[in-house]
Amino acid sequence: MKQEEKILLYWSGEADPKLISEVKQLLQSDSSAREYYDELLGLHEQLNDINIPDRRPGLLDEVLEEGVAADFPERTGKKQTSSQGTGWIRWKGWAIAASVTFLAILILTWSPQDDKPTSVAAPSPENQIEKPEHRDISATKKKTSLSQRMLSKSSLFRESGKGLANSRKERHRWGRKRLRKQNT
Amino acid sequence: MPVREYELIQNYLLHKEIGAIRELFQQYEDKLFRYLWQMLRQQQDSEDALQETFRKALHALPKYREENHFKSWLYRIGHNTALDLIRKRKKIVEMDEVMESGLTSDEAGPGEKIETRERAEAVREAVAALPELERDVVTLRMQADLSFKEIAEIVGAPLGTVLARMHKAKQRLKKQLTPIITS
């Protein structure tokens, strides 16, 4: 390696310990080597003094805004299928569970058992409370009569044409009315 | 590659943290712009080249390998972008623009200001007059503070060649600048 190359590597901080000690000795003993090194330092200083015009602010932000907006949808897609695979399965599981629950509720609501007296009383909290005074005969009577009442009013619901929600509401309203009547 | 740089890249790629990539690019923004300005010698071109460099780096980031040196990788993109721009626009270094681009020192007195300005202009002229390959090495080393090994990666030349170019450039600059600086 030539002498100037050794000095250049020393100046740039790339010399290994062996080369560092070699160049240090050279700089002390050889005036031309010392001069070469000083010239490098001087030149570096002068070049750093060159004033570069100020650049327009926000150059980087502009790039980041447009670049990230363009890149992320693609990366998000990859993320869902690869690195976040378990998360995707979890969400799918929740969706299936929710669908099953909804279907179960729907089936229970529309079940033919609706017409039976025992299942009619179940959804209403008021009907679930078993009052001691009505425990025996009156409970059976209440359920039976409620069912009968419902059947008898079914034509009204068909007439209103508002569907299931309306019919259930009506049934509960009639149930509550009947309970109050019985209690009094 | 420094651990911090690797973390920032991973945070951006995996967690979409825009702040991470901003922090990483900001570390090199000033010096990269200086380097591009030295290559292109025109404000608008340098700004365009800086943006294009970041844009290309952003898109190429998923392909970036950990074993690469990020700084050299980014500067190589910047170097090639500037070269493309020069080729496309058939750019000729216009020293008139360089002269007009302004150099002021508020701290210096009137006489001192002129002297500093003249000297700086002389240095700029001398650097601009260097052969392209030598100018690249000088600018990357002295203004962008890159090591010779990094410069070798960027310009795609062996380390010995880069050192030889630097030596030649230094001798040329000395020849041109000594009469001005000593006068």
CSV table of C-alpha atoms in Angstrom, one decimal:
chain,number,residue,atom,x,y,z
A,1,MET,CA,0.0,0.0,0.0
A,2,LYS,CA,1.3,3.4,-0.9
A,3,GLN,CA,2.1,6.0,1.7
A,4,GLU,CA,-0.7,8.4,0.7
A,5,GLU,CA,-3.2,5.5,0.8
A,6,LYS,CA,-2.2,4.7,4.3
A,7,ILE,CA,-2.6,8.4,5.3
A,8,LEU,CA,-6.0,8.5,3.6
A,9,LEU,CA,-7.3,5.5,5.5
A,10,TYR,CA,-5.9,7.0,8.7
A,11,TRP,CA,-7.6,10.3,8.0
A,12,SER,CA,-11.0,8.6,7.2
A,13,GLY,CA,-10.8,6.6,10.4
A,14,GLU,CA,-10.7,3.3,8.6
A,15,ALA,CA,-7.2,2.2,9.6
A,16,ASP,CA,-6.7,-0.8,11.8
A,17,PRO,CA,-4.7,-0.4,15.1
A,18,LYS,CA,-1.5,-1.6,13.3
A,19,LEU,CA,-1.9,0.9,10.5
A,20,ILE,CA,-2.8,3.7,13.0
A,21,SER,CA,0.5,3.3,14.9
A,22,GLU,CA,2.4,3.1,11.6
A,23,VAL,CA,0.9,6.3,10.2
A,24,LYS,CA,1.4,8.1,13.6
A,25,GLN,CA,5.1,7.3,13.4
A,26,LEU,CA,5.2,8.4,9.8
A,27,LEU,CA,3.5,11.7,10.5
A,28,GLN,CA,6.1,12.4,13.3
A,29,SER,CA,9.1,11.4,11.3
A,30,ASP,CA,8.2,12.5,7.7
A,31,SER,CA,7.5,16.1,7.0
A,32,SER,CA,6.0,15.5,3.6
A,33,ALA,CA,3.6,12.9,5.1
A,34,ARG,CA,2.7,15.5,7.8
A,35,GLU,CA,2.1,18.1,5.1
A,36,TYR,CA,-0.1,15.8,3.1
A,37,TYR,CA,-2.2,15.0,6.1
A,38,ASP,CA,-2.5,18.7,7.0
A,39,GLU,CA,-3.6,19.5,3.5
A,40,LEU,CA,-6.3,16.9,3.7
A,41,LEU,CA,-7.6,18.4,7.0
A,42,GLY,CA,-7.5,21.9,5.5
A,43,LEU,CA,-9.3,20.8,2.3
A,44,HIS,CA,-12.0,19.1,4.3
A,45,GLU,CA,-12.6,22.2,6.4
A,46,GLN,CA,-12.9,24.4,3.3
A,47,LEU,CA,-15.3,22.0,1.6
A,48,ASN,CA,-17.5,21.9,4.7
A,49,ASP,CA,-17.5,25.7,4.7
A,50,ILE,CA,-19.3,25.8,1.3
A,51,ASN,CA,-22.7,27.0,1.9
A,52,ILE,CA,-25.3,24.8,0.4
A,53,PRO,CA,-28.6,26.7,-0.3
A,54,ASP,CA,-31.5,25.8,2.0
A,55,ARG,CA,-33.8,23.3,0.6
A,56,ARG,CA,-37.6,23.6,0.6
A,57,PRO,CA,-39.1,22.4,3.9
A,58,GLY,CA,-41.3,19.3,4.0
A,59,LEU,CA,-39.6,17.4,1.2
A,60,LEU,CA,-39.4,14.3,3.2
A,61,ASP,CA,-42.9,14.5,4.6
A,62,GLU,CA,-44.3,14.8,1.0
A,63,VAL,CA,-42.6,11.6,0.0
A,64,LEU,CA,-43.6,9.8,3.2
A,65,GLU,CA,-47.3,10.8,2.7
A,66,GLU,CA,-47.6,9.6,-0.8
A,67,GLY,CA,-45.2,6.7,-0.4
A,68,VAL,CA,-46.8,5.2,2.7
A,69,ALA,CA,-50.3,5.7,1.3
A,70,ALA,CA,-49.4,3.8,-1.8
A,71,ASP,CA,-47.5,1.0,0.1
A,72,PHE,CA,-49.6,0.2,3.1
A,73,PRO,CA,-52.7,-1.3,1.6
A,74,GLU,CA,-50.5,-3.9,-0.1
A,75,ARG,CA,-48.6,-4.6,3.1
A,76,THR,CA,-51.7,-4.8,5.2
A,77,GLY,CA,-53.0,-7.5,2.8
A,78,LYS,CA,-49.8,-9.5,3.2
A,79,LYS,CA,-49.9,-9.0,6.9
A,80,GLN,CA,-53.3,-10.5,7.3
A,81,THR,CA,-52.5,-13.6,5.5
A,82,SER,CA,-49.0,-14.3,6.7
A,83,SER,CA,-47.6,-12.7,9.9
A,84,GLN,CA,-51.0,-12.1,11.5
A,85,GLY,CA,-52.6,-15.4,10.5
A,86,THR,CA,-53.7,-16.3,14.0
A,87,GLY,CA,-55.5,-12.9,14.3
A,88,TRP,CA,-57.4,-13.5,11.1
A,89,ILE,CA,-58.5,-16.9,12.3
A,90,ARG,CA,-59.6,-15.5,15.6
A,91,TRP,CA,-61.7,-12.9,13.9
A,92,LYS,CA,-63.2,-15.5,11.7
A,93,GLY,CA,-64.0,-17.6,14.7
A,94,TRP,CA,-65.8,-14.7,16.4
A,95,ALA,CA,-67.8,-14.1,13.3
A,96,ILE,CA,-68.9,-17.8,13.1
A,97,ALA,CA,-69.8,-17.9,16.8
A,98,ALA,CA,-71.8,-14.7,16.4
A,99,SER,CA,-73.7,-16.1,13.4
A,100,VAL,CA,-74.4,-19.4,15.3
A,101,THR,CA,-75.7,-17.5,18.3
A,102,PHE,CA,-77.9,-15.4,16.2
A,103,LEU,CA,-79.3,-18.4,14.4
A,104,ALA,CA,-79.9,-20.2,17.7
A,105,ILE,CA,-81.9,-17.2,19.0
A,106,LEU,CA,-83.8,-17.0,15.7
A,107,ILE,CA,-84.7,-20.7,15.9
A,108,LEU,CA,-85.8,-20.5,19.5
A,109,THR,CA,-87.9,-17.5,18.7
A,110,TRP,CA,-89.6,-19.2,15.8
A,111,SER,CA,-89.8,-22.6,17.3
A,112,PRO,CA,-93.2,-24.4,17.1
A,113,GLN,CA,-92.8,-24.6,20.9
A,114,ASP,CA,-93.8,-21.0,20.8
A,115,ASP,CA,-97.3,-22.2,20.8
A,116,LYS,CA,-96.8,-24.3,23.9
A,117,PRO,CA,-97.6,-22.6,27.1
A,118,THR,CA,-94.3,-23.5,28.9
A,119,SER,CA,-92.1,-21.8,26.3
A,120,VAL,CA,-94.1,-18.7,26.0
A,121,ALA,CA,-93.7,-17.7,29.6
A,122,ALA,CA,-89.9,-18.4,29.6
A,123,PRO,CA,-88.5,-15.3,27.7
A,124,SER,CA,-90.2,-12.8,29.9
A,125,PRO,CA,-88.5,-12.0,33.2
A,126,GLU,CA,-91.8,-11.2,34.8
A,127,ASN,CA,-93.0,-14.7,33.9
A,128,GLN,CA,-89.9,-16.3,35.2
A,129,ILE,CA,-90.5,-15.1,38.7
A,130,GLU,CA,-92.5,-17.7,40.3
A,131,LYS,CA,-94.7,-16.1,42.9
A,132,PRO,CA,-95.6,-18.3,45.8
A,133,GLU,CA,-99.3,-17.3,45.7
A,134,HIS,CA,-99.6,-18.5,42.1
A,135,ARG,CA,-97.3,-21.5,42.4
A,136,ASP,CA,-99.9,-24.3,42.0
A,137,ILE,CA,-103.1,-23.9,40.0
A,138,SER,CA,-102.8,-20.3,39.1
A,139,ALA,CA,-99.5,-20.8,37.3
A,140,THR,CA,-100.8,-23.5,35.0
A,141,LYS,CA,-103.9,-21.4,34.5
A,142,LYS,CA,-101.9,-18.4,33.6
A,143,LYS,CA,-99.8,-20.2,31.1
A,144,THR,CA,-102.7,-21.8,29.4
A,145,SER,CA,-104.7,-18.7,29.2
A,146,LEU,CA,-101.8,-16.7,27.9
A,147,SER,CA,-101.3,-19.2,25.1
A,148,GLN,CA,-104.9,-19.1,24.3
A,149,ARG,CA,-104.9,-15.3,24.4
A,150,MET,CA,-102.0,-15.3,22.0
A,151,LEU,CA,-103.6,-17.5,19.6
A,152,SER,CA,-106.7,-15.6,19.7
A,153,LYS,CA,-104.9,-12.3,18.9
A,154,SER,CA,-102.7,-13.7,16.2
A,155,SER,CA,-105.0,-12.4,13.5
A,156,LEU,CA,-104.3,-8.9,14.7
A,157,PHE,CA,-100.6,-9.3,14.1
A,158,ARG,CA,-101.2,-10.6,10.6
A,159,GLU,CA,-103.3,-7.6,10.0
A,160,SER,CA,-100.7,-5.2,11.2
A,161,GLY,CA,-98.2,-6.8,8.9
A,162,LYS,CA,-95.3,-5.7,11.1
A,163,GLY,CA,-93.8,-9.2,11.5
A,164,LEU,CA,-92.2,-11.0,14.4
A,165,ALA,CA,-90.9,-8.1,16.5
A,166,ASN,CA,-94.3,-6.6,16.7
A,167,SER,CA,-96.0,-9.9,17.6
A,168,ARG,CA,-93.5,-10.7,20.4
A,169,LYS,CA,-94.0,-7.2,21.7
A,170,GLU,CA,-97.7,-7.6,21.7
A,171,ARG,CA,-97.5,-11.0,23.4
A,172,HIS,CA,-95.4,-9.6,26.2
A,173,ARG,CA,-97.6,-6.6,26.6
A,174,TRP,CA,-100.6,-8.8,26.9
A,175,GLY,CA,-98.8,-11.1,29.3
A,176,ARG,CA,-97.8,-8.3,31.6
A,177,LYS,CA,-101.3,-6.9,31.5
A,178,ARG,CA,-102.7,-10.3,32.4
A,179,LEU,CA,-100.3,-10.8,35.3
A,180,ARG,CA,-101.2,-7.4,36.8
A,181,LYS,CA,-104.8,-8.4,36.5
A,182,GLN,CA,-104.2,-11.7,38.3
A,183,ASN,CA,-102.1,-10.0,41.1
A,184,THR,CA,-104.8,-7.6,41.8
B,1,MET,CA,-25.6,-2.3,10.1
B,2,PRO,CA,-26.4,-0.4,13.4
B,3,VAL,CA,-29.0,-2.0,15.6
B,4,ARG,CA,-31.0,1.2,15.8
B,5,GLU,CA,-31.3,1.5,12.0
B,6,TYR,CA,-32.4,-2.1,11.8
B,7,GLU,CA,-35.1,-1.5,14.5
B,8,LEU,CA,-36.4,1.5,12.7
B,9,ILE,CA,-36.7,-0.4,9.4
B,10,GLN,CA,-38.5,-3.3,11.1
B,11,ASN,CA,-40.8,-0.9,12.9
B,12,TYR,CA,-41.8,0.6,9.7
B,13,LEU,CA,-42.2,-2.6,7.7
B,14,LEU,CA,-43.9,-4.7,10.4
B,15,HIS,CA,-45.8,-2.1,12.5
B,16,LYS,CA,-46.3,0.6,9.9
B,17,GLU,CA,-44.6,3.2,12.1
B,18,ILE,CA,-44.1,6.2,9.8
B,19,GLY,CA,-42.2,8.0,12.6
B,20,ALA,CA,-39.6,5.3,12.5
B,21,ILE,CA,-38.8,5.7,8.8
B,22,ARG,CA,-38.9,9.5,9.2
B,23,GLU,CA,-36.3,9.3,11.9
B,24,LEU,CA,-34.1,7.1,9.8
B,25,PHE,CA,-34.3,9.3,6.7
B,26,GLN,CA,-33.9,12.5,8.7
B,27,GLN,CA,-30.5,11.2,9.8
B,28,TYR,CA,-29.2,11.4,6.3
B,29,GLU,CA,-31.3,14.2,4.8
B,30,ASP,CA,-28.9,17.1,5.2
B,31,LYS,CA,-25.8,15.4,4.0
B,32,LEU,CA,-27.5,13.6,1.2
B,33,PHE,CA,-28.9,16.9,0.0
B,34,ARG,CA,-25.4,18.4,0.1
B,35,TYR,CA,-24.0,15.5,-1.9
B,36,LEU,CA,-26.8,15.8,-4.5
B,37,TRP,CA,-26.4,19.5,-4.7
B,38,GLN,CA,-22.7,19.0,-5.4
B,39,MET,CA,-23.5,16.6,-8.1
B,40,LEU,CA,-26.3,18.6,-9.7
B,41,ARG,CA,-25.5,22.2,-8.9
B,42,GLN,CA,-29.0,23.3,-9.1
B,43,GLN,CA,-31.5,23.8,-6.3
B,44,GLN,CA,-34.7,22.4,-8.0
B,45,ASP,CA,-32.8,19.4,-9.4
B,46,SER,CA,-31.3,18.6,-6.0
B,47,GLU,CA,-34.6,18.8,-4.3
B,48,ASP,CA,-36.2,16.6,-6.9
B,49,ALA,CA,-33.3,14.1,-6.6
B,50,LEU,CA,-33.6,14.0,-2.8
B,51,GLN,CA,-37.3,13.3,-3.0
B,52,GLU,CA,-36.8,10.7,-5.7
B,53,THR,CA,-34.1,9.0,-3.6
B,54,PHE,CA,-36.3,8.8,-0.6
B,55,ARG,CA,-39.2,7.5,-2.8
B,56,LYS,CA,-37.1,4.8,-4.3
B,57,ALA,CA,-35.6,3.8,-0.9
B,58,LEU,CA,-39.1,3.6,0.6
B,59,HIS,CA,-40.3,1.3,-2.2
B,60,ALA,CA,-37.2,-0.8,-2.1
B,61,LEU,CA,-37.1,-1.1,1.7
B,62,PRO,CA,-39.0,-4.5,1.8
B,63,LYS,CA,-36.2,-5.9,-0.4
B,64,TYR,CA,-33.5,-4.4,1.8
B,65,ARG,CA,-31.2,-7.0,3.4
B,66,GLU,CA,-29.9,-6.6,6.9
B,67,GLU,CA,-26.3,-7.4,5.9
B,68,ASN,CA,-26.2,-4.3,3.7
B,69,HIS,CA,-25.0,-1.0,5.0
B,70,PHE,CA,-27.9,1.3,5.0
B,71,LYS,CA,-26.0,4.5,4.6
B,72,SER,CA,-24.1,3.2,1.5
B,73,TRP,CA,-27.3,1.7,0.2
B,74,LEU,CA,-29.2,5.0,0.5
B,75,TYR,CA,-26.3,7.0,-1.0
B,76,ARG,CA,-26.0,4.6,-3.9
B,77,ILE,CA,-29.7,5.2,-4.6
B,78,GLY,CA,-29.0,8.9,-4.4
B,79,HIS,CA,-26.0,8.7,-6.6
B,80,ASN,CA,-27.8,6.8,-9.3
B,81,THR,CA,-30.8,9.1,-9.1
B,82,ALA,CA,-28.6,12.1,-9.6
B,83,LEU,CA,-26.8,10.4,-12.5
B,84,ASP,CA,-30.2,9.6,-14.1
B,85,LEU,CA,-31.2,13.2,-13.7
B,86,ILE,CA,-28.0,14.4,-15.3
B,87,ARG,CA,-28.5,12.0,-18.2
B,88,LYS,CA,-32.1,12.8,-18.7
B,89,ARG,CA,-31.8,16.5,-18.6
B,90,LYS,CA,-28.3,16.6,-20.2
B,91,LYS,CA,-27.3,18.5,-17.3
B,92,ILE,CA,-24.2,20.8,-17.7
B,93,VAL,CA,-22.7,22.2,-14.6
B,94,GLU,CA,-23.5,25.8,-14.6
B,95,MET,CA,-21.0,27.7,-12.6
B,96,ASP,CA,-23.0,30.9,-13.0
B,97,GLU,CA,-25.8,29.4,-10.9
B,98,VAL,CA,-23.3,28.2,-8.4
B,99,MET,CA,-22.0,31.8,-8.0
B,100,GLU,CA,-25.5,33.1,-7.6
B,101,SER,CA,-26.6,30.5,-5.1
B,102,GLY,CA,-25.4,32.7,-2.3
B,103,LEU,CA,-22.8,32.5,0.3
B,104,THR,CA,-23.2,34.9,3.3
B,105,SER,CA,-21.6,35.1,6.6
B,106,ASP,CA,-23.4,37.5,8.9
B,107,GLU,CA,-20.6,37.4,11.5
B,108,ALA,CA,-17.9,38.5,9.1
B,109,GLY,CA,-17.2,42.2,8.3
B,110,PRO,CA,-17.5,43.6,4.7
B,111,GLY,CA,-13.9,42.9,3.7
B,112,GLU,CA,-13.8,39.6,5.5
B,113,LYS,CA,-17.1,38.6,3.8
B,114,ILE,CA,-15.8,39.2,0.3
B,115,GLU,CA,-12.6,37.3,1.1
B,116,THR,CA,-14.6,34.3,2.5
B,117,ARG,CA,-16.9,34.4,-0.4
B,118,GLU,CA,-14.2,34.5,-2.9
B,119,ARG,CA,-12.4,31.6,-1.2
B,120,ALA,CA,-15.5,29.5,-1.0
B,121,GLU,CA,-16.3,30.2,-4.7
B,122,ALA,CA,-12.8,29.2,-5.6
B,123,VAL,CA,-13.2,25.9,-3.7
B,124,ARG,CA,-16.5,25.2,-5.4
B,125,GLU,CA,-15.1,26.0,-8.8
B,126,ALA,CA,-12.1,23.7,-8.2
B,127,VAL,CA,-14.3,20.8,-7.0
B,128,ALA,CA,-16.7,21.3,-9.9
B,129,ALA,CA,-13.8,21.3,-12.4
B,130,LEU,CA,-12.6,17.9,-11.2
B,131,PRO,CA,-13.3,14.8,-13.4
B,132,GLU,CA,-16.6,13.3,-12.5
B,133,LEU,CA,-15.2,10.1,-10.9
B,134,GLU,CA,-12.8,12.1,-8.7
B,135,ARG,CA,-15.5,14.7,-7.8
B,136,ASP,CA,-17.8,11.9,-6.6
B,137,VAL,CA,-15.2,10.5,-4.3
B,138,VAL,CA,-14.2,13.9,-2.9
B,139,THR,CA,-17.8,14.9,-2.3
B,140,LEU,CA,-18.9,11.6,-0.7
B,141,ARG,CA,-15.8,11.6,1.5
B,142,MET,CA,-15.6,15.3,2.5
B,143,GLN,CA,-19.2,16.4,2.4
B,144,ALA,CA,-21.2,13.3,3.1
B,145,ASP,CA,-18.6,11.9,5.6
B,146,LEU,CA,-18.7,8.4,4.1
B,147,SER,CA,-15.8,6.1,4.5
B,148,PHE,CA,-13.7,4.9,1.6
B,149,LYS,CA,-15.2,1.5,1.9
B,150,GLU,CA,-18.7,2.9,1.7
B,151,ILE,CA,-17.7,5.0,-1.3
B,152,ALA,CA,-16.3,2.0,-3.0
B,153,GLU,CA,-19.7,0.2,-2.6
B,154,ILE,CA,-21.6,3.2,-3.9
B,155,VAL,CA,-19.5,3.9,-7.0
B,156,GLY,CA,-18.9,0.2,-7.6
B,157,ALA,CA,-15.1,0.4,-7.7
B,158,PRO,CA,-12.4,-1.4,-5.7
B,159,LEU,CA,-11.1,0.4,-2.5
B,160,GLY,CA,-7.7,0.9,-4.1
B,161,THR,CA,-9.2,2.7,-7.1
B,162,VAL,CA,-11.3,5.0,-4.8
B,163,LEU,CA,-8.1,5.8,-2.8
B,164,ALA,CA,-6.2,6.6,-6.0
B,165,ARG,CA,-9.0,8.9,-7.2
B,166,MET,CA,-9.0,10.7,-3.9
B,167,HIS,CA,-5.3,11.2,-4.1
B,168,LYS,CA,-5.4,12.5,-7.6
B,169,ALA,CA,-8.3,14.8,-6.7
B,170,LYS,CA,-6.5,16.1,-3.7
B,171,GLN,CA,-3.4,16.9,-5.8
B,172,ARG,CA,-5.5,18.7,-8.4
B,173,LEU,CA,-7.3,20.8,-5.8
B,174,LYS,CA,-4.0,21.7,-4.1
B,175,LYS,CA,-2.6,22.8,-7.5
B,176,GLN,CA,-5.7,25.0,-8.2
B,177,LEU,CA,-6.3,26.3,-4.7
B,178,THR,CA,-2.9,27.1,-3.4
B,179,PRO,CA,-2.4,30.3,-5.4
B,180,ILE,CA,-5.8,31.6,-4.4
B,181,ILE,CA,-5.6,30.7,-0.7
B,182,THR,CA,-2.0,31.9,-0.3
B,183,SER,CA,-2.6,35.2,-2.1
